[in-house]
PDB file of C-alpha atoms in Angstrom:
ATOM      1  CA  MET A   1     -43.376  -1.233 -14.425  1.00  0.00           C
ATOM      2  CA  ARG A   2     -41.937   2.427 -13.283  1.00  0.00           C
ATOM      3  CA  ASN A   3     -41.442   1.091  -9.477  1.00  0.00           C
ATOM      4  CA  GLY A   4     -39.899  -1.630 -10.331  1.00  0.00           C
ATOM      5  CA  LYS A   5     -36.957   0.525 -12.327  1.00  0.00           C
ATOM      6  CA  ILE A   6     -36.716   2.844  -9.274  1.00  0.00           C
ATOM      7  CA  PHE A   7     -35.754   0.204  -7.009  1.00  0.00           C
ATOM      8  CA  SER A   8     -33.434  -1.571  -9.916  1.00  0.00           C
ATOM      9  CA  PHE A   9     -31.771   1.890 -10.069  1.00  0.00           C
ATOM     10  CA  PHE A  10     -31.577   2.330  -5.952  1.00  0.00           C
ATOM     11  CA  LEU A  11     -30.413  -1.304  -5.752  1.00  0.00           C
ATOM     12  CA  ALA A  12     -27.513  -0.499  -8.304  1.00  0.00           C
ATOM     13  CA  VAL A  13     -26.428   2.878  -6.148  1.00  0.00           C
ATOM     14  CA  LEU A  14     -26.202   0.637  -3.001  1.00  0.00           C
ATOM     15  CA  LEU A  15     -24.061  -1.885  -4.544  1.00  0.00           C
ATOM     16  CA  LEU A  16     -21.917   0.790  -6.014  1.00  0.00           C
ATOM     17  CA  THR A  17     -21.297   2.531  -2.578  1.00  0.00           C
ATOM     18  CA  GLY A  18     -20.527  -0.684  -0.942  1.00  0.00           C
ATOM     19  CA  LEU A  19     -18.227  -0.993  -3.429  1.00  0.00           C
ATOM     20  CA  LEU A  20     -16.177   2.189  -3.210  1.00  0.00           C
ATOM     21  CA  THR A  21     -16.654   2.438   0.702  1.00  0.00           C
ATOM     22  CA  THR A  22     -15.329  -1.469   1.245  1.00  0.00           C
ATOM     23  CA  GLY A  23     -11.342  -2.860   1.009  1.00  0.00           C
ATOM     24  CA  CYS A  24      -9.894  -5.048  -1.423  1.00  0.00           C
ATOM     25  CA  VAL A  25      -8.626  -8.523  -1.049  1.00  0.00           C
ATOM     26  CA  GLN A  26      -5.681  -9.772  -3.068  1.00  0.00           C
ATOM     27  CA  LYS A  27      -4.774 -13.138  -4.569  1.00  0.00           C
ATOM     28  CA  ASN A  28      -1.760 -14.334  -4.387  1.00  0.00           C
ATOM     29  CA  THR A  29      -0.593 -14.011  -8.030  1.00  0.00           C
ATOM     30  CA  TYR A  30       1.962 -11.198  -8.233  1.00  0.00           C
ATOM     31  CA  ALA A  31       4.727 -12.056 -10.312  1.00  0.00           C
ATOM     32  CA  PRO A  32       6.982  -9.983 -13.004  1.00  0.00           C
ATOM     33  CA  PRO A  33       7.342  -9.536 -15.642  1.00  0.00           C
ATOM     34  CA  PRO A  34       2.969  -8.999 -15.537  1.00  0.00           C
ATOM     35  CA  GLU A  35       0.775 -10.411 -18.100  1.00  0.00           C
ATOM     36  CA  GLN A  36      -2.208 -10.189 -16.151  1.00  0.00           C
ATOM     37  CA  PRO A  37      -3.272  -7.508 -13.304  1.00  0.00           C
ATOM     38  CA  PRO A  38      -3.914  -8.977  -9.711  1.00  0.00           C
ATOM     39  CA  GLU A  39      -7.704 -10.213  -9.295  1.00  0.00           C
ATOM     40  CA  THR A  40      -9.079  -8.110  -6.417  1.00  0.00           C
ATOM     41  CA  VAL A  41     -12.881  -8.453  -4.935  1.00  0.00           C
ATOM     42  CA  ASP A  42     -14.813  -6.405  -1.939  1.00  0.00           C
ATOM     43  CA  GLU A  43     -13.385  -7.020   1.759  1.00  0.00           C
ATOM     44  CA  ALA A  44     -15.811  -5.889   3.996  1.00  0.00           C
ATOM     45  CA  SER A  45     -13.712  -6.345   6.996  1.00  0.00           C
ATOM     46  CA  PRO A  46     -10.287  -6.498   6.394  1.00  0.00           C
ATOM     47  CA  GLU A  47      -7.940  -8.784   8.703  1.00  0.00           C
ATOM     48  CA  THR A  48      -4.494  -7.743  10.464  1.00  0.00           C
ATOM     49  CA  GLY A  49      -1.633 -10.249  11.588  1.00  0.00           C
ATOM     50  CA  THR A  50       1.974 -10.047  12.353  1.00  0.00           C
ATOM     51  CA  ALA A  51       3.982  -8.682   9.753  1.00  0.00           C
ATOM     52  CA  ALA A  52       7.152 -10.820  10.627  1.00  0.00           C
ATOM     53  CA  ALA A  53       4.773 -13.744   8.826  1.00  0.00           C
ATOM     54  CA  LEU A  54       4.793 -12.079   5.341  1.00  0.00           C
ATOM     55  CA  GLY A  55       8.440 -12.456   4.915  1.00  0.00           C
ATOM     56  CA  SER A  56      11.633  -9.722   4.850  1.00  0.00           C
ATOM     57  CA  LEU A  57      13.873  -7.754   3.130  1.00  0.00           C
ATOM     58  CA  LYS A  58      16.805  -8.729   3.785  1.00  0.00           C
ATOM     59  CA  ASP A  59      18.010  -9.445   0.069  1.00  0.00           C
ATOM     60  CA  PHE A  60      16.491  -8.053  -2.693  1.00  0.00           C
ATOM     61  CA  SER A  61      16.389  -5.503  -5.495  1.00  0.00           C
ATOM     62  CA  ALA A  62      13.396  -3.450  -7.338  1.00  0.00           C
ATOM     63  CA  VAL A  63      12.314  -0.951  -9.959  1.00  0.00           C
ATOM     64  CA  THR A  64      10.917   2.157  -9.254  1.00  0.00           C
ATOM     65  CA  LEU A  65       8.328   3.927 -11.384  1.00  0.00           C
ATOM     66  CA  GLU A  66      10.926   6.240 -12.721  1.00  0.00           C
ATOM     67  CA  GLY A  67      13.259   2.996 -13.893  1.00  0.00           C
ATOM     68  CA  GLU A  68      15.736   3.331 -10.888  1.00  0.00           C
ATOM     69  CA  ALA A  69      17.028   0.829  -8.351  1.00  0.00           C
ATOM     70  CA  PHE A  70      16.042   0.271  -4.851  1.00  0.00           C
ATOM     71  CA  THR A  71      17.987  -2.464  -2.650  1.00  0.00           C
ATOM     72  CA  VAL A  72      18.783  -3.384   0.748  1.00  0.00           C
ATOM     73  CA  ASP A  73      21.015  -0.117   0.843  1.00  0.00           C
ATOM     74  CA  ASP A  74      18.163   2.496   0.618  1.00  0.00           C
ATOM     75  CA  ILE A  75      16.203   0.280   3.463  1.00  0.00           C
ATOM     76  CA  ALA A  76      19.545   0.186   5.554  1.00  0.00           C
ATOM     77  CA  ALA A  77      19.885   3.990   4.830  1.00  0.00           C
ATOM     78  CA  LYS A  78      16.633   4.795   7.275  1.00  0.00           C
ATOM     79  CA  ASP A  79      16.330   3.463  10.757  1.00  0.00           C
ATOM     80  CA  VAL A  80      12.061   2.511   9.605  1.00  0.00           C
ATOM     81  CA  THR A  81      10.876   2.249   5.939  1.00  0.00           C
ATOM     82  CA  VAL A  82       7.179   2.291   5.431  1.00  0.00           C
ATOM     83  CA  ILE A  83       6.182   0.460   2.515  1.00  0.00           C
ATOM     84  CA  ASN A  84       2.610   0.889   1.573  1.00  0.00           C
ATOM     85  CA  PHE A  85       1.430  -1.738  -1.079  1.00  0.00           C
ATOM     86  CA  TRP A  86      -1.728  -0.612  -3.278  1.00  0.00           C
ATOM     87  CA  ALA A  87      -3.252  -1.431  -7.160  1.00  0.00           C
ATOM     88  CA  LEU A  88      -5.035   0.583  -9.589  1.00  0.00           C
ATOM     89  CA  SER A  89      -7.869  -1.948  -9.275  1.00  0.00           C
ATOM     90  CA  CYS A  90      -8.142  -1.042  -5.655  1.00  0.00           C
ATOM     91  CA  PRO A  91     -10.589   1.992  -5.390  1.00  0.00           C
ATOM     92  CA  PRO A  92     -10.004   2.724  -1.252  1.00  0.00           C
ATOM     93  CA  CYS A  93      -5.898   2.617  -2.282  1.00  0.00           C
ATOM     94  CA  ILE A  94      -6.230   5.246  -4.347  1.00  0.00           C
ATOM     95  CA  ARG A  95      -8.582   7.334  -1.808  1.00  0.00           C
ATOM     96  CA  GLU A  96      -6.140   6.954   0.897  1.00  0.00           C
ATOM     97  CA  LEU A  97      -3.179   8.110  -1.485  1.00  0.00           C
ATOM     98  CA  PRO A  98      -3.564  11.864  -0.534  1.00  0.00           C
ATOM     99  CA  ASP A  99      -3.499  11.228   3.497  1.00  0.00           C
ATOM    100  CA  ILE A 100      -0.538   8.910   2.440  1.00  0.00           C
ATOM    101  CA  ALA A 101       1.528  11.776   0.379  1.00  0.00           C
ATOM    102  CA  ASP A 102       0.793  13.992   3.301  1.00  0.00           C
ATOM    103  CA  PHE A 103       1.952  11.624   5.860  1.00  0.00           C
ATOM    104  CA  SER A 104       5.383  11.079   3.744  1.00  0.00           C
ATOM    105  CA  LYS A 105       5.968  14.968   3.875  1.00  0.00           C
ATOM    106  CA  ALA A 106       5.804  15.185   7.716  1.00  0.00           C
ATOM    107  CA  LEU A 107       8.404  12.415   8.408  1.00  0.00           C
ATOM    108  CA  PRO A 108      11.789  13.213   9.738  1.00  0.00           C
ATOM    109  CA  ASP A 109      14.699  12.402   8.195  1.00  0.00           C
ATOM    110  CA  ASN A 110      15.606   8.849   9.555  1.00  0.00           C
ATOM    111  CA  VAL A 111      12.028   7.638   8.410  1.00  0.00           C
ATOM    112  CA  GLN A 112      10.896   7.313   4.755  1.00  0.00           C
ATOM    113  CA  LEU A 113       7.586   6.187   2.949  1.00  0.00           C
ATOM    114  CA  VAL A 114       7.797   4.510  -0.226  1.00  0.00           C
ATOM    115  CA  THR A 115       4.769   2.805  -2.413  1.00  0.00           C
ATOM    116  CA  VAL A 116       4.476  -0.534  -4.695  1.00  0.00           C
ATOM    117  CA  CYS A 117       1.686  -0.259  -7.135  1.00  0.00           C
ATOM    118  CA  LEU A 118       1.045  -4.403  -7.661  1.00  0.00           C
ATOM    119  CA  ASP A 119      -0.747  -3.563 -10.839  1.00  0.00           C
ATOM    120  CA  GLY A 120       1.171  -0.405 -11.795  1.00  0.00           C
ATOM    121  CA  ALA A 121       3.731  -2.298 -14.333  1.00  0.00           C
ATOM    122  CA  TRP A 122       0.869  -2.818 -16.674  1.00  0.00           C
ATOM    123  CA  ASP A 123      -0.375   0.887 -17.049  1.00  0.00           C
ATOM    124  CA  GLU A 124       2.502   3.079 -15.751  1.00  0.00           C
ATOM    125  CA  GLU A 125       0.812   6.437 -17.026  1.00  0.00           C
ATOM    126  CA  ALA A 126      -2.165   5.772 -15.432  1.00  0.00           C
ATOM    127  CA  THR A 127       0.228   4.815 -11.631  1.00  0.00           C
ATOM    128  CA  ARG A 128       2.082   8.248 -12.130  1.00  0.00           C
ATOM    129  CA  THR A 129      -1.724  10.398 -13.157  1.00  0.00           C
ATOM    130  CA  VAL A 130      -2.920   8.807  -9.900  1.00  0.00           C
ATOM    131  CA  LEU A 131       0.291   9.497  -7.902  1.00  0.00           C
ATOM    132  CA  SER A 132       0.326  13.045  -9.202  1.00  0.00           C
ATOM    133  CA  GLY A 133      -3.444  13.788  -8.327  1.00  0.00           C
ATOM    134  CA  ALA A 134      -2.412  12.319  -4.991  1.00  0.00           C
ATOM    135  CA  GLY A 135       0.508  14.622  -4.607  1.00  0.00           C
ATOM    136  CA  PHE A 136       2.947  11.896  -3.741  1.00  0.00           C
ATOM    137  CA  ASP A 137       6.400  12.552  -5.426  1.00  0.00           C
ATOM    138  CA  GLY A 138       8.102   9.883  -3.413  1.00  0.00           C
ATOM    139  CA  VAL A 139       9.444   6.352  -4.406  1.00  0.00           C
ATOM    140  CA  THR A 140       7.210   4.100  -6.079  1.00  0.00           C
ATOM    141  CA  LEU A 141       8.134   0.404  -6.811  1.00  0.00           C
ATOM    142  CA  LEU A 142       6.932  -1.583  -9.395  1.00  0.00           C
ATOM    143  CA  SER A 143       8.449  -4.995  -9.856  1.00  0.00           C
ATOM    144  CA  GLY A 144      11.607  -6.782  -8.087  1.00  0.00           C
ATOM    145  CA  ASP A 145      13.233  -9.584  -7.190  1.00  0.00           C
ATOM    146  CA  GLY A 146      14.752 -11.982  -3.858  1.00  0.00           C
ATOM    147  CA  ASP A 147      12.562 -10.971  -1.088  1.00  0.00           C
ATOM    148  CA  PHE A 148      11.070  -7.937  -2.349  1.00  0.00           C
ATOM    149  CA  LEU A 149       8.998 -10.867  -4.813  1.00  0.00           C
ATOM    150  CA  ALA A 150       8.450 -13.003  -1.837  1.00  0.00           C
ATOM    151  CA  LEU A 151       6.816 -10.396  -0.050  1.00  0.00           C
ATOM    152  CA  CYS A 152       4.088  -9.165  -2.633  1.00  0.00           C
ATOM    153  CA  SER A 153       3.400 -12.889  -3.740  1.00  0.00           C
ATOM    154  CA  SER A 154       2.595 -13.497   0.218  1.00  0.00           C
ATOM    155  CA  LEU A 155       0.212 -10.694   0.502  1.00  0.00           C
ATOM    156  CA  MET A 156      -3.846 -11.098   0.269  1.00  0.00           C
ATOM    157  CA  TYR A 157      -5.184  -7.748   0.548  1.00  0.00           C
ATOM    158  CA  THR A 158      -4.829  -4.188  -0.594  1.00  0.00           C
ATOM    159  CA  PRO A 159      -4.146  -1.746   0.808  1.00  0.00           C
ATOM    160  CA  THR A 160      -1.451  -3.379   3.049  1.00  0.00           C
ATOM    161  CA  THR A 161       0.963  -1.399   5.292  1.00  0.00           C
ATOM    162  CA  VAL A 162       4.436  -3.163   6.424  1.00  0.00           C
ATOM    163  CA  PHE A 163       6.843  -1.301   8.674  1.00  0.00           C
ATOM    164  CA  VAL A 164      10.532  -2.173   8.051  1.00  0.00           C
ATOM    165  CA  ASP A 165      13.569  -1.860  10.250  1.00  0.00           C
ATOM    166  CA  SER A 166      17.202  -0.746   8.603  1.00  0.00           C
ATOM    167  CA  GLU A 167      17.934  -4.469   8.396  1.00  0.00           C
ATOM    168  CA  GLY A 168      15.181  -5.692   6.753  1.00  0.00           C
ATOM    169  CA  THR A 169      13.297  -6.989   9.244  1.00  0.00           C
ATOM    170  CA  LEU A 170       9.538  -6.213   9.177  1.00  0.00           C
ATOM    171  CA  LEU A 171       8.008  -5.596  12.580  1.00  0.00           C
ATOM    172  CA  GLY A 172       5.271  -4.842  14.563  1.00  0.00           C
ATOM    173  CA  ASP A 173       1.801  -5.875  12.664  1.00  0.00           C
ATOM    174  CA  ALA A 174       0.731  -5.276   9.309  1.00  0.00           C
ATOM    175  CA  ILE A 175      -1.752  -2.512   8.661  1.00  0.00           C
ATOM    176  CA  ILE A 176      -4.699  -3.766   6.120  1.00  0.00           C
ATOM    177  CA  GLY A 177      -7.381  -2.230   4.655  1.00  0.00           C
ATOM    178  CA  ALA A 178      -7.756   1.938   4.271  1.00  0.00           C
ATOM    179  CA  GLN A 179      -7.449   3.463   7.861  1.00  0.00           C
ATOM    180  CA  GLU A 180      -9.830   6.829   8.954  1.00  0.00           C
ATOM    181  CA  ASP A 181      -7.043   7.789  10.728  1.00  0.00           C
ATOM    182  CA  LEU A 182      -4.239   7.156   8.570  1.00  0.00           C
ATOM    183  CA  SER A 183      -1.805   9.503  10.370  1.00  0.00           C
ATOM    184  CA  GLY A 184      -2.269   8.588  13.900  1.00  0.00           C
ATOM    185  CA  THR A 185      -2.132   4.615  12.720  1.00  0.00           C
ATOM    186  CA  PHE A 186       0.791   4.999  10.597  1.00  0.00           C
ATOM    187  CA  LEU A 187       2.589   6.988  13.416  1.00  0.00           C
ATOM    188  CA  ARG A 188       1.847   4.373  16.050  1.00  0.00           C
ATOM    189  CA  GLY A 189       3.352   1.606  13.498  1.00  0.00           C
ATOM    190  CA  ILE A 190       6.528   3.399  13.517  1.00  0.00           C
ATOM    191  CA  ASN A 191       7.086   4.096  17.093  1.00  0.00           C
ATOM    192  CA  THR A 192       6.224   0.503  17.574  1.00  0.00           C
ATOM    193  CA  ALA A 193       8.753  -0.656  15.002  1.00  0.00           C
ATOM    194  CA  LEU A 194      11.831   2.108  16.315  1.00  0.00           C
ATOM    195  CA  ALA A 195      11.305   0.990  19.932  1.00  0.00           C
ATOM    196  CA  GLU A 196      11.443  -2.834  18.945  1.00  0.00           C
ATOM    197  CA  SER A 197      14.571  -1.872  17.599  1.00  0.00           C
ATOM    198  CA  GLY A 198      15.916   0.150  20.548  1.00  0.00           C
ATOM    199  CA  LYS A 199      15.630   3.692  18.784  1.00  0.00           C
ATOM    200  CA  ALA A 200      13.791   6.982  20.111  1.00  0.00           C
ATOM    201  CA  GLU A 201       9.685   7.617  18.940  1.00  0.00           C
ATOM    202  CA  ILE A 202       9.226  10.169  16.632  1.00  0.00           C
ATOM    203  CA  SER A 203       6.655  12.724  15.915  1.00  0.00           C
ATOM    204  CA  LEU A 204       5.317  14.219  12.521  1.00  0.00           C
ATOM    205  CA  ALA A 205       6.321  17.692  11.587  1.00  0.00           C
ATOM    206  CA  GLU A 206       3.708  20.590  11.793  1.00  0.00           C
TER     207      GLU A 206
END
């Protein structure tokens, strides 16, 4: 009996460890105003695909966590906008937020990073707490319309990160799943997008 309890305990620990170290897969359920958070399940081997297949951001308006507007004008103001889609229900997303915060602060003025919390509208206070704990003080979007809504609805996995040029075109490949070398992976994605737009590559501030 005692051996059985020990086996059950170690099995539970292994299952919990697996849950916390894998990516999340999100079903196509995003729609404002929210009624239920998007469902997520574990995904051991996240896929990557071409970002352009997810849509564009040429015509939209969105609302930030602070209740402000974020529109195509904010996209047009930068050569590249990095958008990281995450969820409160996705542990790998939350674990990499401190790296995202550090990366965002090292970017030059012509590149910006914003996040989208796909289930943040259900619990804005929890969203603020998570972001504050991660040290991220940039823009986080909660909801929107037009191309923003279509893009959120087309996502299958969290976290997902895309790179958008000043015209709202998604360039390069979407980065899907938590990244061990987030800074290096994101920087390569930015420079790929800049090259496709005929812009000079960047390096990160020391």
